[in-house]
Tab-separated table of C-alpha atoms in Angstrom:
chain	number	residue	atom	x	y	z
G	1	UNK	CA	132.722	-55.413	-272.025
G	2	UNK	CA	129.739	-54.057	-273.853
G	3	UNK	CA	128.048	-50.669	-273.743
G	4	UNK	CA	124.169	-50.612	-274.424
G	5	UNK	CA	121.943	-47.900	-275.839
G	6	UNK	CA	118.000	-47.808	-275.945
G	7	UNK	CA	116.112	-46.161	-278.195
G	8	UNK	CA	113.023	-46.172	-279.877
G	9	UNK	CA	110.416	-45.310	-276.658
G	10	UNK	CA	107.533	-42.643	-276.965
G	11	UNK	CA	103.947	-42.500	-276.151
G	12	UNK	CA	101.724	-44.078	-277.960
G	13	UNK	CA	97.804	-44.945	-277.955
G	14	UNK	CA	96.585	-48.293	-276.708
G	15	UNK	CA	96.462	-50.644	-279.507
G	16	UNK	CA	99.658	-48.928	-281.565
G	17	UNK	CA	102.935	-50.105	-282.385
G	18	UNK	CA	106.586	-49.040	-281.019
G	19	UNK	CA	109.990	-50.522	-281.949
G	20	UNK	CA	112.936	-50.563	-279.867
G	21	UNK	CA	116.269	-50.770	-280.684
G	22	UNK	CA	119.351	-51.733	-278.355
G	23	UNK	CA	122.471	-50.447	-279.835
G	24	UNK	CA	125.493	-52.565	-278.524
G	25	UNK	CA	129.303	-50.730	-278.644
G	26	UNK	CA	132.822	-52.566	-277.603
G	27	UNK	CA	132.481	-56.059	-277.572
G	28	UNK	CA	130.653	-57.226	-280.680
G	29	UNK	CA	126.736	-57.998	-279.778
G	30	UNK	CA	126.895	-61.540	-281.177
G	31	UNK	CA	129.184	-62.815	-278.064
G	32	UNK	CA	126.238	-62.314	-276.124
G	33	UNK	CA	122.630	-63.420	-275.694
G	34	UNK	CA	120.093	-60.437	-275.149
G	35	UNK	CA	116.955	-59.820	-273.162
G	36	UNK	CA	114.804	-56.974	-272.875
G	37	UNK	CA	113.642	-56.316	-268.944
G	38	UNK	CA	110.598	-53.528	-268.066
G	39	UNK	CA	110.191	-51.804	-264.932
G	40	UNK	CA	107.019	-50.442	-263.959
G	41	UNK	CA	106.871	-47.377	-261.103
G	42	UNK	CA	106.395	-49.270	-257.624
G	43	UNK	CA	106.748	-53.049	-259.618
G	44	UNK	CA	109.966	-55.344	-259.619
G	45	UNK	CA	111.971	-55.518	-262.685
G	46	UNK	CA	110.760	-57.910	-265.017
G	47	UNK	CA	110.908	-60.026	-268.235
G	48	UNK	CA	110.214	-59.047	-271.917
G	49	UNK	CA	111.932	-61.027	-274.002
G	50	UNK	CA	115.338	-63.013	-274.799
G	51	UNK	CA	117.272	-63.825	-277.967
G	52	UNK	CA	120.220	-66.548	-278.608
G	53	UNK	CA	123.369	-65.270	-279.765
G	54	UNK	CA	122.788	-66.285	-283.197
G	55	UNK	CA	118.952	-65.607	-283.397
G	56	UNK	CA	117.614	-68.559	-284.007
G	57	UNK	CA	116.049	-68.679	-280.436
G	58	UNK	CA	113.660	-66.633	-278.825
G	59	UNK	CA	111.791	-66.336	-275.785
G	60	UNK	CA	108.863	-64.546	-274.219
G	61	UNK	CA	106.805	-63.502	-271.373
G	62	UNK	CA	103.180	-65.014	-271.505
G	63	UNK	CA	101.677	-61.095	-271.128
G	64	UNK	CA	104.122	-60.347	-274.520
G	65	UNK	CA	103.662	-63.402	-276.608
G	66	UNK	CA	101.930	-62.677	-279.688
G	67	UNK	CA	102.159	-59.199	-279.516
G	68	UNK	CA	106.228	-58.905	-278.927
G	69	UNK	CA	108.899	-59.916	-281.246
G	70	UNK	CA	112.156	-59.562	-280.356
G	71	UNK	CA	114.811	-59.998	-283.040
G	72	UNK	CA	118.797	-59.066	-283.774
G	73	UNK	CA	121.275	-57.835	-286.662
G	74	UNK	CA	124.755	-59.073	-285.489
G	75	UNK	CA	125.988	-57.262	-288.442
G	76	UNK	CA	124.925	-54.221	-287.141
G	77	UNK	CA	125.160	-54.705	-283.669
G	78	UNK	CA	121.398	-54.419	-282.485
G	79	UNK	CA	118.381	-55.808	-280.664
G	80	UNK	CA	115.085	-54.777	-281.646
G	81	UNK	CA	111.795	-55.015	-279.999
G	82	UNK	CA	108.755	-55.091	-282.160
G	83	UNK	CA	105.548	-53.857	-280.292
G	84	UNK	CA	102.307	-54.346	-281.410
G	85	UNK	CA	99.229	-54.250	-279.938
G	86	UNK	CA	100.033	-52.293	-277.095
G	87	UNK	CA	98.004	-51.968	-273.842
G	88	UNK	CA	98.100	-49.251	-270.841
G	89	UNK	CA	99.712	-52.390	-268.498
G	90	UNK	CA	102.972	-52.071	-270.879
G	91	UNK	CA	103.903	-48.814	-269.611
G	92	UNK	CA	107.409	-48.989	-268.323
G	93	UNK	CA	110.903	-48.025	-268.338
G	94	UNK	CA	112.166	-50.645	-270.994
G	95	UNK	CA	115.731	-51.977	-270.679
G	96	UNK	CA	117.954	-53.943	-273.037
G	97	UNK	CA	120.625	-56.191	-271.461
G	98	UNK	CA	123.327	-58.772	-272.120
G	99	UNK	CA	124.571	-61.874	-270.571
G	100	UNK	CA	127.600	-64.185	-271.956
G	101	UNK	CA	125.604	-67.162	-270.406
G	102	UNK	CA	122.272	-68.802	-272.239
G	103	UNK	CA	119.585	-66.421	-272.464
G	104	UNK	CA	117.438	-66.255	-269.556
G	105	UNK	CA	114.522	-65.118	-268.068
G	106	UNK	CA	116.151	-63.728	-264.898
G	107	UNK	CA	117.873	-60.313	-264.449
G	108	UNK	CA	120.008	-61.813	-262.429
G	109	UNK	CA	121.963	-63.554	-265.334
G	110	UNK	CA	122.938	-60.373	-266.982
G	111	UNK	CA	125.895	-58.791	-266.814
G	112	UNK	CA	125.311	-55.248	-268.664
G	113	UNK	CA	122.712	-53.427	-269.117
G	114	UNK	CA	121.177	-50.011	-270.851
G	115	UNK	CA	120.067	-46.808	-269.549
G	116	UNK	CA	116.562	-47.569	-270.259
G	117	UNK	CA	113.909	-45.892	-272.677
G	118	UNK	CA	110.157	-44.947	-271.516
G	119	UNK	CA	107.514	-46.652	-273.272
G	120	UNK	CA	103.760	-44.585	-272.016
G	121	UNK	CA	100.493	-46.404	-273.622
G	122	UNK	CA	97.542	-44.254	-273.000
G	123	UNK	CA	94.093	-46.148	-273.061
């Protein structure tokens, strides 16, 4: 099993920058492949952005792309997620999550997941 830890939310202005960090615990990160979800009030889970196991793939939402980058340090365990150009439509609950299958796109494939970190972008 893995345990997962967000951190790294805030509010921030429209246009600004946030990174998140997913600290994994117990099982070592690199046995899994990792996705960041977001959940919006009154929206379905949904999304972000997915990472191999080793890093060398990586995978977006079309809303993200170019303006996301998700990336890992096996070494120490974490997933980061690089914000940049943020608009009011990213606010959400952000969530970092793990799956021991190929990373995915679905939140269905995921096995564990984090408590989830607030990310507000005011316009």
């Amino acid at each position: 099993q893995v345990q997962l830890v967000e951190f790294g939310g805030g509010l921030v202005q429209a246009g600004g920058s946030l990174r998140l960090s997913c600290a994994a615990s117990g099982r070592t990160s690199s046995s899994y492949a990792m996705g960041w979800f977001r959940q919006a009030p009154g929206k379905e889970r949904e999304f972000v952005a997915a990472i191999s196991r080793s890093g060398s793939n990586t995978y977006y939402a079309d809303s993200v792309k170019g303006r996301f980058t998700i990336s890992r340090d096996n070494a120490k365990n974490t997933v980061y997620l690089q914000m940049n150009s943020l608009k009011p439509e990213d606010t959400a609950v952000y969530y970092c999550a793990a799956t021991t299958e190929r990373y995915s796109d679905s939140p269905y494939d995921y096995d564990y997941w984090g408590q989830g970190t607030q990310v507000t972008v005011s316009s």
